[in-house]
Coordinates of C-alpha atoms in Angstrom, one line a residue:
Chain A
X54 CA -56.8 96.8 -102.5
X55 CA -55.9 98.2 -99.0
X56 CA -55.7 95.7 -95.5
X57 CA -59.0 97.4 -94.5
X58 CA -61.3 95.7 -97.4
X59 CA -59.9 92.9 -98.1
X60 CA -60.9 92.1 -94.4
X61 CA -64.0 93.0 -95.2
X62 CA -64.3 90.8 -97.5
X63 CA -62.7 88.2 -96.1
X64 CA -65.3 88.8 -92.9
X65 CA -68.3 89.0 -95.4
X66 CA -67.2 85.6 -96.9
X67 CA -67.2 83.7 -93.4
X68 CA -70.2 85.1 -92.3
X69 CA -72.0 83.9 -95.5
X70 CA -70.7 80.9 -95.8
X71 CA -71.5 80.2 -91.6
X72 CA -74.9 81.5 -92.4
X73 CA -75.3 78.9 -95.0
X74 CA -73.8 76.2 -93.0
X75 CA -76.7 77.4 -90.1
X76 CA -79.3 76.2 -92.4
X77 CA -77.5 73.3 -93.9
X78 CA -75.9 71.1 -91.3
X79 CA -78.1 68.2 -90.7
X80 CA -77.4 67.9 -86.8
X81 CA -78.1 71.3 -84.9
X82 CA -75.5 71.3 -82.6
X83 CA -73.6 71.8 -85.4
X84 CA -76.3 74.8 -86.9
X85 CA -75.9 76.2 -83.4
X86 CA -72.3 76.3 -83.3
X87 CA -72.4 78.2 -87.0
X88 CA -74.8 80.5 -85.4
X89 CA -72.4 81.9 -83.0
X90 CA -69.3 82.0 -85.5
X91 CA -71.8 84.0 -87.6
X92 CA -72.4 86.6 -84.4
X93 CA -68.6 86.7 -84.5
X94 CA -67.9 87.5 -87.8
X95 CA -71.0 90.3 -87.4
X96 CA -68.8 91.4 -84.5
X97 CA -65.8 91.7 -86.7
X98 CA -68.1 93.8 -88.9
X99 CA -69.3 96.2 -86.4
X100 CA -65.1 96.7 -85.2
X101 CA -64.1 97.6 -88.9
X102 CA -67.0 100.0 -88.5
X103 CA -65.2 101.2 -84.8
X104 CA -68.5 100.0 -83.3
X105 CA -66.5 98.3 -80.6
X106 CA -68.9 98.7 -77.7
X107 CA -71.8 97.2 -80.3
X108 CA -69.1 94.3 -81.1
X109 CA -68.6 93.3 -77.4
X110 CA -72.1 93.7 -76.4
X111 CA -73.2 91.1 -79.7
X112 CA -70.6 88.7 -77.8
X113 CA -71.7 89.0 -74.4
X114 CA -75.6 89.2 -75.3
X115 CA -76.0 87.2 -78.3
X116 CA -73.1 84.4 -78.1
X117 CA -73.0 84.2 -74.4
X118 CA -76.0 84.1 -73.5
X119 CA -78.8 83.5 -75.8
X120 CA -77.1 80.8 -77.4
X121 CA -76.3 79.0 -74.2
X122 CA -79.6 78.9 -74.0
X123 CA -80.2 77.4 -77.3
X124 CA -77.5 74.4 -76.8
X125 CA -79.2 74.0 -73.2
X126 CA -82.5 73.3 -75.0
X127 CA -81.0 71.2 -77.5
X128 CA -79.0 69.3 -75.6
X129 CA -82.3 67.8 -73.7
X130 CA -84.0 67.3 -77.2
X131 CA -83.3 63.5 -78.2
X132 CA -81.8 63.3 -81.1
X133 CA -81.1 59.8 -82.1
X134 CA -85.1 60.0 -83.0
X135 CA -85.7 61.5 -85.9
X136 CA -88.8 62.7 -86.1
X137 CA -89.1 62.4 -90.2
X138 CA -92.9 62.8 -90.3
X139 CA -93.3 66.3 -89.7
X140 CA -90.9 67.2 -93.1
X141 CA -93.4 65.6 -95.5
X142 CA -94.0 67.3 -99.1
X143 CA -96.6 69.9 -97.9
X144 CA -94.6 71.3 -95.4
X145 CA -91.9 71.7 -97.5
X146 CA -93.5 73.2 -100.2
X147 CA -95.7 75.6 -98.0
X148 CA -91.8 76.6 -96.6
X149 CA -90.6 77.3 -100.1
X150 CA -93.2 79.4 -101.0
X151 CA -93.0 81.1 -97.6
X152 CA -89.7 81.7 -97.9
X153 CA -89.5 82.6 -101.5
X154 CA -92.2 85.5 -100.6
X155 CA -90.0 86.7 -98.1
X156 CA -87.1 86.7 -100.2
X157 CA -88.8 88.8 -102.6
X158 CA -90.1 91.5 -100.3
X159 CA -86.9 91.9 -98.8
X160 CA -85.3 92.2 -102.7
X161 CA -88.4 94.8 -103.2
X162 CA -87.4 96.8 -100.5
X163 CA -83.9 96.9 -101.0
X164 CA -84.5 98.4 -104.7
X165 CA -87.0 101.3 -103.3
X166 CA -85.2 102.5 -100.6
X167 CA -82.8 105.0 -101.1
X168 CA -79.0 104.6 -100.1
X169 CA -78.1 107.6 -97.9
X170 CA -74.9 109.1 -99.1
X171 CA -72.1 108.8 -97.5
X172 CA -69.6 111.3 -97.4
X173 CA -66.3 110.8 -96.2
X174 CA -65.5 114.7 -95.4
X175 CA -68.5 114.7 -92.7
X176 CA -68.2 111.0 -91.6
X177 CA -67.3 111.2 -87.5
X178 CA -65.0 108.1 -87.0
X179 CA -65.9 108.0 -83.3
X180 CA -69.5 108.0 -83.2
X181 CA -69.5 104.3 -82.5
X182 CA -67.2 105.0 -79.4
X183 CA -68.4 104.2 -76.1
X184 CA -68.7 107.8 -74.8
X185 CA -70.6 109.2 -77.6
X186 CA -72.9 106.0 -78.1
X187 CA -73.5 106.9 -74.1
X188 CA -74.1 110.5 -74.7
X189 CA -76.5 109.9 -77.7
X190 CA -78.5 107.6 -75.5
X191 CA -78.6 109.4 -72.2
X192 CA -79.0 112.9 -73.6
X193 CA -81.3 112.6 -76.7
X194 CA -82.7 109.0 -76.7
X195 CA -83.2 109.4 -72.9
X196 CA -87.2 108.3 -72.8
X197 CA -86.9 105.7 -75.6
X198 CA -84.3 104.1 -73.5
X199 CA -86.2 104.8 -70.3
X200 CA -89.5 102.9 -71.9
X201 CA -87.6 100.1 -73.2
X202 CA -86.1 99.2 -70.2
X203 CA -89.6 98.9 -68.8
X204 CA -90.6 97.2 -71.3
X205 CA -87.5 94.7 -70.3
X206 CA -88.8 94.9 -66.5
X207 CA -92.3 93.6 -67.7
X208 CA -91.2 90.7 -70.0
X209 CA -88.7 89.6 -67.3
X210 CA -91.9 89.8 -64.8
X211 CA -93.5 87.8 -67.2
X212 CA -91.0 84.9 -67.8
X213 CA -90.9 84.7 -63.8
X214 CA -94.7 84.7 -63.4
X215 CA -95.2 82.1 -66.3
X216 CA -92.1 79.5 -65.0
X217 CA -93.1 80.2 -61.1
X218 CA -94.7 76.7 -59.4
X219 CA -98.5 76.9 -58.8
X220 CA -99.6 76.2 -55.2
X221 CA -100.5 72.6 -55.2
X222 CA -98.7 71.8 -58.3
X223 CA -96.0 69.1 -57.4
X224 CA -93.0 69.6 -56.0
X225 CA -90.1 67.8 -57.7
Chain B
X137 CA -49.2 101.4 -87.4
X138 CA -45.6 101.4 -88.9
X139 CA -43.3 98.2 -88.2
X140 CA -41.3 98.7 -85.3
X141 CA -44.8 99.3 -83.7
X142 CA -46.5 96.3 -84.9
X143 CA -43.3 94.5 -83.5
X144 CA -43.4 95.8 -80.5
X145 CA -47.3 94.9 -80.1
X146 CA -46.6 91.5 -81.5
X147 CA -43.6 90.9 -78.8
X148 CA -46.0 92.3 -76.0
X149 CA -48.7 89.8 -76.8
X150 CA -45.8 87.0 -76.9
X151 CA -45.1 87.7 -73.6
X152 CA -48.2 87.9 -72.3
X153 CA -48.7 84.7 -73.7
X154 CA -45.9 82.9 -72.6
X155 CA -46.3 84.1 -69.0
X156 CA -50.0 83.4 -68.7
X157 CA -49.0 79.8 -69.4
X158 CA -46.1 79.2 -67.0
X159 CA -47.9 80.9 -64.5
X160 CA -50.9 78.3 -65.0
X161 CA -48.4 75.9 -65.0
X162 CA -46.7 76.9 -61.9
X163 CA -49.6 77.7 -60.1
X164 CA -50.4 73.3 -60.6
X165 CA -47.8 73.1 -58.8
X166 CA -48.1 75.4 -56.3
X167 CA -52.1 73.9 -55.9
X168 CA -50.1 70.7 -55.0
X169 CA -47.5 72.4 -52.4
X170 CA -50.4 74.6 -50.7
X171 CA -52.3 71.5 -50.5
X172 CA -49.3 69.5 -48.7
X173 CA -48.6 72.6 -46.4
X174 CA -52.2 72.9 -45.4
X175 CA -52.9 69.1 -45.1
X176 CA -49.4 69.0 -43.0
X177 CA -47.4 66.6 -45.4
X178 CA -44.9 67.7 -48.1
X179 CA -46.4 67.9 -51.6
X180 CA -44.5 67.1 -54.7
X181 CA -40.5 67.2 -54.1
X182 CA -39.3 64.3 -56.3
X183 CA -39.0 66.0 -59.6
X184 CA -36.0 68.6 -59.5
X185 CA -35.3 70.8 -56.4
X186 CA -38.9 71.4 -54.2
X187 CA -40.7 69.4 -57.3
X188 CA -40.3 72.5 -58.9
X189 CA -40.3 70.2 -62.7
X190 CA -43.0 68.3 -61.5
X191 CA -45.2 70.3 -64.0
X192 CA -43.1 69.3 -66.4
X193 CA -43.2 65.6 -66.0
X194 CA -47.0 65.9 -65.8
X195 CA -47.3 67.3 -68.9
X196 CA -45.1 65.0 -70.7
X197 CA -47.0 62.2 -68.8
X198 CA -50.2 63.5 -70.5
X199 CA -49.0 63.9 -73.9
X200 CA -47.4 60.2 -74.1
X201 CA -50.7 58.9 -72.9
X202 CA -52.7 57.4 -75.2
X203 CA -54.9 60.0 -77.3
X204 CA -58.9 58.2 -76.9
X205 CA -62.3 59.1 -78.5
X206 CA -65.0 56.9 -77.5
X207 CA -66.5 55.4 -80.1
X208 CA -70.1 57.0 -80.3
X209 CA -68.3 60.2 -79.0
X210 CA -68.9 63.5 -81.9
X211 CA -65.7 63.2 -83.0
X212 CA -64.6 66.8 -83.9
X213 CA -66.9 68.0 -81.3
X214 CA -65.1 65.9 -79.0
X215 CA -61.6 67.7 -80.0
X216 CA -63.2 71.0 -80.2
X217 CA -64.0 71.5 -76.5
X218 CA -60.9 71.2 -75.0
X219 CA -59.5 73.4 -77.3
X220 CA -62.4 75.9 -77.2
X221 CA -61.6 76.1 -73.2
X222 CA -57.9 76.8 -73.5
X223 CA -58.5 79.4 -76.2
X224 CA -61.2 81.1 -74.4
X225 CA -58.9 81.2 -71.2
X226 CA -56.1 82.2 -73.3
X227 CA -57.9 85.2 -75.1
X228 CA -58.8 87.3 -71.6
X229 CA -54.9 88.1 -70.7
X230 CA -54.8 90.3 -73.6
X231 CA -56.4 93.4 -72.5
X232 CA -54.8 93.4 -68.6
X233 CA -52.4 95.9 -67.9
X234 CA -49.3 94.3 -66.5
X235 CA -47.7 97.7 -65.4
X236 CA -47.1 101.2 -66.7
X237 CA -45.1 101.8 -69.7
X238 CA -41.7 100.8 -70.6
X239 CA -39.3 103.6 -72.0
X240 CA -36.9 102.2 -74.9
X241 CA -35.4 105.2 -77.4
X242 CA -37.7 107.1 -76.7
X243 CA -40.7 104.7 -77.6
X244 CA -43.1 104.5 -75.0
X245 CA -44.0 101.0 -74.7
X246 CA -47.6 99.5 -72.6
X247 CA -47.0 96.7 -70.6
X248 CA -50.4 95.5 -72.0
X249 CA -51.2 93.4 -74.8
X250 CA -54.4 96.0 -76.2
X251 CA -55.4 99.3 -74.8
X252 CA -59.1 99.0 -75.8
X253 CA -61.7 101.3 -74.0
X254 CA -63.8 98.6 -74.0
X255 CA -61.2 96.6 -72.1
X256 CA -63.9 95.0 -69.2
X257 CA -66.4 94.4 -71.6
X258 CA -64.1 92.1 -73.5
X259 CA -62.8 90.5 -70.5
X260 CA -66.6 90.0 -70.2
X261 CA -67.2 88.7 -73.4
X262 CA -64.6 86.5 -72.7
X263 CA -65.6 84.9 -69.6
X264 CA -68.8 84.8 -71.2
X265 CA -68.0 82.1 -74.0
X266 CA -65.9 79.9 -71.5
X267 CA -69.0 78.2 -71.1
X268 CA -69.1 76.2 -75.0
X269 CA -65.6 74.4 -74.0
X270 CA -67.3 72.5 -71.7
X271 CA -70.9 72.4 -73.1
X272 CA -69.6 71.0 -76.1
X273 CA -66.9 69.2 -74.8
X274 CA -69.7 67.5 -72.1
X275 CA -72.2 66.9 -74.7
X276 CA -70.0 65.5 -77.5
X277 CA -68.7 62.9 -74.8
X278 CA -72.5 61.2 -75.8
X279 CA -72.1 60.2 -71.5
X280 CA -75.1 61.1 -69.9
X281 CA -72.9 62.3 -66.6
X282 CA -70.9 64.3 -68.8
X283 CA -73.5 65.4 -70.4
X284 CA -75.2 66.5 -66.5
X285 CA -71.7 68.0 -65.6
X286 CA -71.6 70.3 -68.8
X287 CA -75.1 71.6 -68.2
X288 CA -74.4 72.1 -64.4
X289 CA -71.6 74.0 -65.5
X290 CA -73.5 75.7 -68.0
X291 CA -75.9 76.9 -65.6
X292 CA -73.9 78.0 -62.4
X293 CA -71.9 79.9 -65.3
X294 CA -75.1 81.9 -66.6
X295 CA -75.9 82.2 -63.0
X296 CA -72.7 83.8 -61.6
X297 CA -72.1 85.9 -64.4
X298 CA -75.3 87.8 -64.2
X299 CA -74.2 89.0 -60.4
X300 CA -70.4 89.7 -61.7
X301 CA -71.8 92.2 -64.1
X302 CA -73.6 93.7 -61.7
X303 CA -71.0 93.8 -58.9
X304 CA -68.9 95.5 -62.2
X305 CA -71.3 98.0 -62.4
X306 CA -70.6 99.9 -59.5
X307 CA -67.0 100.3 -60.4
X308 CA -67.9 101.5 -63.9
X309 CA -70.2 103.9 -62.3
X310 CA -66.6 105.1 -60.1
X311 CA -64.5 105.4 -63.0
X312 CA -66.6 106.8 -65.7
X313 CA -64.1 104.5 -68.4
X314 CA -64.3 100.8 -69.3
X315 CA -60.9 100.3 -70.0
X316 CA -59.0 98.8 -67.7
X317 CA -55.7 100.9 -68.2
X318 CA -57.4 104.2 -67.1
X319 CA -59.3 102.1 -64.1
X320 CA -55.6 101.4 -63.2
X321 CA -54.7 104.8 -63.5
X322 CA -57.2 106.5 -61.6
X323 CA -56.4 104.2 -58.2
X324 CA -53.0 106.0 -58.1
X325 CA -51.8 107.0 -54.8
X326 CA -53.4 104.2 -52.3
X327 CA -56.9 105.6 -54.0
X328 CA -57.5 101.8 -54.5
X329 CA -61.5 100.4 -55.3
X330 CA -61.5 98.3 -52.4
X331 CA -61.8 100.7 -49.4
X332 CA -64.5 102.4 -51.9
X333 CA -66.4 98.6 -53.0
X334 CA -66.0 96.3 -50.4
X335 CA -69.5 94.4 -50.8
X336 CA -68.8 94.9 -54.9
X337 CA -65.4 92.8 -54.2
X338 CA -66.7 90.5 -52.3
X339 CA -69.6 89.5 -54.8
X340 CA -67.1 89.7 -57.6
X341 CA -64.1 87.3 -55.5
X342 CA -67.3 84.8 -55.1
X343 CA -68.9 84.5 -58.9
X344 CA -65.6 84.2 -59.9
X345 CA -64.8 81.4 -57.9
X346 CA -68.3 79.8 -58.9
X347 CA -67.0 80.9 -63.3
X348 CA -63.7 79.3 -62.5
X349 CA -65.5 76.0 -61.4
X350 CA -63.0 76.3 -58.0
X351 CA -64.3 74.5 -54.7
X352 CA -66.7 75.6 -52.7
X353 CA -68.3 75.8 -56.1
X354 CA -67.0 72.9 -58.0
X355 CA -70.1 71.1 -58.6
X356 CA -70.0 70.5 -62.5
X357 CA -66.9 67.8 -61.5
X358 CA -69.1 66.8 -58.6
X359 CA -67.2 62.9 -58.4
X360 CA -69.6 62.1 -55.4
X361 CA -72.8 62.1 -57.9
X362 CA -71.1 62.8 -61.6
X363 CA -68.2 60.6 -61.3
X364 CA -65.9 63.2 -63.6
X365 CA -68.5 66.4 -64.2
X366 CA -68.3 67.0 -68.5
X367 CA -64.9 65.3 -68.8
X368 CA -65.8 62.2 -67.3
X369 CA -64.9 60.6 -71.2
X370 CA -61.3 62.6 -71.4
X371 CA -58.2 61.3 -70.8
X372 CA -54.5 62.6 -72.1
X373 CA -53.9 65.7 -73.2
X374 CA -57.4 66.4 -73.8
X375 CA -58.2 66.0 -69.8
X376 CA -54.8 68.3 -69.4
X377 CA -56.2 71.3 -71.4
X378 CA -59.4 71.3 -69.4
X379 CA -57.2 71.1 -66.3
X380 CA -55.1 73.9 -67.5
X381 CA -57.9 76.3 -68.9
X382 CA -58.8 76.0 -65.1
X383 CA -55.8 77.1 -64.0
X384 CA -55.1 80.4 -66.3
X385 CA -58.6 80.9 -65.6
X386 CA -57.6 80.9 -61.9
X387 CA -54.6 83.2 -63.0
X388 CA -56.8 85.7 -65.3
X389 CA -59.4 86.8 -62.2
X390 CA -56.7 86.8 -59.8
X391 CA -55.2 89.6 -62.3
X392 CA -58.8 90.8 -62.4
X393 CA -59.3 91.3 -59.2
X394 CA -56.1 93.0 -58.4
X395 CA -56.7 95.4 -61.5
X396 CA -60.2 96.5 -60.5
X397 CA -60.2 96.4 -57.0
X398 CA -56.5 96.5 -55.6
X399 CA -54.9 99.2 -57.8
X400 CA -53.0 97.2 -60.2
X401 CA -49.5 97.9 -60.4
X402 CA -49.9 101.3 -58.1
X403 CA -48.1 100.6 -54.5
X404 CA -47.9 102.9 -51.4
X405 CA -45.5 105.2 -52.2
X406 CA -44.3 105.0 -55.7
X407 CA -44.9 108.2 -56.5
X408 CA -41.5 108.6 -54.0
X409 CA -39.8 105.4 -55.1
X410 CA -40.1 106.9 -59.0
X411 CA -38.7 110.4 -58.1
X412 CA -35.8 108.5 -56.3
X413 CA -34.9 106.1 -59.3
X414 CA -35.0 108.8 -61.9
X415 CA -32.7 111.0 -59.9
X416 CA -30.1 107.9 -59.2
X417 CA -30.5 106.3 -63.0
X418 CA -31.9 109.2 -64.9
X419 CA -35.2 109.7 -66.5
X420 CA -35.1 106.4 -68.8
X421 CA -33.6 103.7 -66.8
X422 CA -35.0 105.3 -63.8
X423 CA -38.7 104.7 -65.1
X424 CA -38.1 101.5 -66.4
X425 CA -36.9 100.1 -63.3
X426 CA -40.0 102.0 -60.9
X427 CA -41.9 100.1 -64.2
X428 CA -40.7 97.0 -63.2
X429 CA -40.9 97.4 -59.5
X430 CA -45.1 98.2 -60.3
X431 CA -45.2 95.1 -62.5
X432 CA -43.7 92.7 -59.4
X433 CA -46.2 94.4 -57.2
X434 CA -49.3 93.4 -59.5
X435 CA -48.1 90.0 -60.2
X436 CA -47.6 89.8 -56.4
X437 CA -51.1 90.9 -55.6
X438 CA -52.3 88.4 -58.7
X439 CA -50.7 85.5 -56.8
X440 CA -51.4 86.5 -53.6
X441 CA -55.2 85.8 -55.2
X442 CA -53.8 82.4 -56.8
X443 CA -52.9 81.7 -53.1
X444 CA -56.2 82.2 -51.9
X445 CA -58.1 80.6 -54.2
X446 CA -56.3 77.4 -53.5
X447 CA -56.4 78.1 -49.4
X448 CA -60.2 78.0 -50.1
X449 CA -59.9 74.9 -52.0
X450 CA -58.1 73.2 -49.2
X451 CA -60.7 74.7 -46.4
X452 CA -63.9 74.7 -47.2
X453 CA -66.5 72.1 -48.4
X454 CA -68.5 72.1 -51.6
X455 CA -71.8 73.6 -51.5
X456 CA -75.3 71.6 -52.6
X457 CA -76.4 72.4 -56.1
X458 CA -79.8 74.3 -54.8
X459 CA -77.5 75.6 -52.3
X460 CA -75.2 77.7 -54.8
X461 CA -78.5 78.4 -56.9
X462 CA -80.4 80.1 -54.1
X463 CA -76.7 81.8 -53.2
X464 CA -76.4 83.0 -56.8
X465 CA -80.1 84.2 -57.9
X466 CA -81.2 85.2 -54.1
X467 CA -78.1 86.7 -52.4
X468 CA -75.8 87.6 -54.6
X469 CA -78.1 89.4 -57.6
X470 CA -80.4 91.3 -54.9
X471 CA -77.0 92.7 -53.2
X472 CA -75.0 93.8 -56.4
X473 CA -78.2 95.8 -57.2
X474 CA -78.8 97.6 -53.7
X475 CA -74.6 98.2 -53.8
X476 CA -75.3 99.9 -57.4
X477 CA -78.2 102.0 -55.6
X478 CA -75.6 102.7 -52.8
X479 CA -72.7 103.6 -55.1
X480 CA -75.2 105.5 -57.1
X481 CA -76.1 107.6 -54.4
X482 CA -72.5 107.9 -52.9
X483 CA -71.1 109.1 -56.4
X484 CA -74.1 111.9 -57.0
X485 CA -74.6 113.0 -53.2
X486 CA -72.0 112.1 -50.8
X487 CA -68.6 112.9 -53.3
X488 CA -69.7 116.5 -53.9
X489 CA -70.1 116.5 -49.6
X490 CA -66.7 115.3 -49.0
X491 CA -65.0 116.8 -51.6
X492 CA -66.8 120.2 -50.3
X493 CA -65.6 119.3 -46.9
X494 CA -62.0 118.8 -47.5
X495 CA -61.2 121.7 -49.2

């Protein structure tokens, strides 16, 4: 087995088993904490792939920031309170199922669709590079990208309209 | 990669290591002897010739002090934030280049621990997750002034960093290349970012004196109104790693700065002082030494920046926390956008002008 897979599959192991750990750990600091060693294992993923620009940008976006956010929140929540009632039978049932569904679709899909080949004479080792991820974007993807970042503009309007302070609201 | 490769790589990254930390550890003392200096007395001079082993002492004063956890602290939590602060301070040296290239047999060896050509993004990254160190350190302390400190901290971080990747922008839009070897590279011969971004460095000197948690913009340690900021419940070694992840922070932007915006290891003249040394010692010893001479200049430019960080300290008073908000969110981010508009505009219309013009 050469250096290259069995990192691989060391990686894959790690992310799994943080996965797991994200839904098992009682206290959620501690799921939140799996949560971002899972990013970094994806991010070890996407630099055997020589996606190293998609590997940073899942660290800077995903582990520095949007999980900051999710500790912030957290943090404020009071924990020592358990709020037991709202995990009664039902719920967990009704989460099962839910769940369960999911699972299944997911499993259905993944048997119909087919596999594109992959063919190691055509395969371009560079295309996750910087410069061609740059050119692919700003050359052929150019309106795509252009919309989306509207669409960023109008959900950042959004959040700024929805936490602004309404005149005569109090001032703390 | 064959052996003697990998070696070489592995011996880089030693170094890099090793220096990053006695430089942090120096640079403790030389906080101490800039503050005496400025404050007119004589700083530390017991320990060894100028205090020069008072770091020493101090660190083996912290590791013989008695190792606590509170008793309703997270206990691994508790252990885990110091050491997630040193590692991510620790992890940002390895992409800096520290000079050209060294010229042994015939091997050309990179005075930098990883060319990457996403080099600034990782530095990025980096800074990035400095922020769970003391988020988790400040909430595992279960101290509700800890707990204030880390999420201060916390939020001045996310603050800054939003206008530091905007003032890094513009120079990304100058140099076409995220890696910090061929940003280097392309501020040869006194071509140096600075004359070409001076409201970019100036935005980018500030938010990283707000990410390094340095005065004027040390309010997550606040003592007037947090007593201790997030490690109000650390004492020992545990204190000294926060401390210490401060100061290689402190050494890391200093390098920073000096790559991006002050040319590295590239001096005035070089190109002259490298045709001299390889015509007195030959093409191999000659480059190594003109090497050498271009690593002293960077780590002379780095400290220069270590110096100034720590004249600040000594100078100027802390800011109020809506104070450094409205700087951050207000000032800062509105100006690193209109200087990416400007450099924009100077890079498509003015260059092909100039460059028309002079020849």
């Amino acid at each position: 087995m050469n250096s290259a897979i069995s990192f691989f599959y060391f990686l894959s192991f790690l992310t799994v088993l943080s996965a797991v750990m994200v839904v098992v750990s009682r206290n959620p600091i501690h799921s939140v904490l799996y949560l971002i060693l899972t990013f970094f294992t994806l991010s070890g993923h996407y630099i055997l792939l020589n996606a190293q620009f998609l590997a940073a940008v899942n660290i800077i976006v995903y582990a520095g920031a949007i999980m900051v956010l999710f500790l912030f929140v957290i943090m404020f929540l009071n924990m020592k309170q358990d709020n037991e009632e709202s995990k009664t039978n039902l719920t967990k049932i009704a989460a099962t199922i839910v769940g369960g569904t999911v699972f299944v679709i997911l499993f259905g899909a993944y048997r119909k669709s087919i596999i594109p080949a992959f063919d190691p004479q055509q395969f371009d080792s560079q295309i996750g590079m910087i410069e061609n991820l740059g050119h692919l974007l700003f050359r052929d993807y150019l309106l795509p990208f252009e919309l989306v970042s509207i669409l960023l503009l109008v959900a950042m309007v959004g959040a700024v309209m929805l936490g602004k302070r309404e005149i005569g609201e109090r001032h703390f | 990669m064959d052996l003697t490769e990998f070696l070489i790589k592995t011996a880089t990254i030693f170094v890099v290591f090793v220096l990053t930390l006695v430089i942090a550890m120096y640079s403790t003392w030389g906080e101490r002897k800039v503050a005496g200096f400025i404050q007119d007395r004589m700083g530390p001079n017991r320990a060894g010739p100028g205090g020069l082993l008072q770091p020493l002492a101090d660190a083996g004063k912290m590791f013989f002090k008695e190792d606590f956890i509170p008793a309703l602290a997270n206990k691994w939590l508790f252990i885990a934030g110091p050491s997630l602060a040193m590692l991510t301070a620790l992890l940002a040296s390895a992409v800096i280049p520290f000079g050209s290239t060294f010229r042994i047999n015939g091997h050309e060896v990179a005075l930098q621990g990883v060319e990457s050509n996403i080099g600034i993004l990782y530095v990025f990254g980096v800074v990035a997750l400095g922020v769970y160190g003391i988020m988790v350190g400040g909430w595992a302390s279960n101290n509700k002034f800890s707990l204030l400190g880390a999420i201060r901290a916390a939020s001045q971080n996310i603050s800054y960093e939003v206008a530091m990747g905007l003032s890094l922008i513009a120079i990304l839009m100058m140099s076409s290349s995220l890696s910090l070897g061929e940003i280097v590279a392309q501020q040869h011969g006194g071509n140096w970012n600075i004359f070409y971004q001076p409201l970019g460095f100036i935005i980018f000197i500030t938010c990283s004196f707000a990410e390094c948690n340095r005065v004027p913009f040390d309010l997550p340690e606040c003592e007037t109104e947090l007593v201790g900021g997030y490690h109000t419940e650390y004492g020992s070694m545990k204190l000294g790693f926060y401390l210490f992840a401060e100061y290689i922070n402190m050494f890391i932007s200093s390098a920073i700065i000096s790559v991006l915006y002050f040319g590295g290891y590239n001096y005035p003249g070089m190109d002259w002082v490298y045709s001299q040394l390889t015509q007195a010692f030959g093409t191999e010893t000659g480059h190594n030494a003109a090497t050498l001479i271009g690593t002293a200049v960077f780590f002379g430019k780095a400290l220069f920046f270590i110096f100034f960080y720590m004249w600040v300290r000594w100078t100027i008073p802390r800011f109020r926390y809506d104070q450094l908000m409205n700087l951050g969110w207000k000032k800062l981010i509105p100006l690193a956008i209109f200087n990416i508009i400007i450099t924009g505009a100077a890079v498509l219309f003015l260059k092909p002008l100039v460059t028309a013009w002079l020849n």
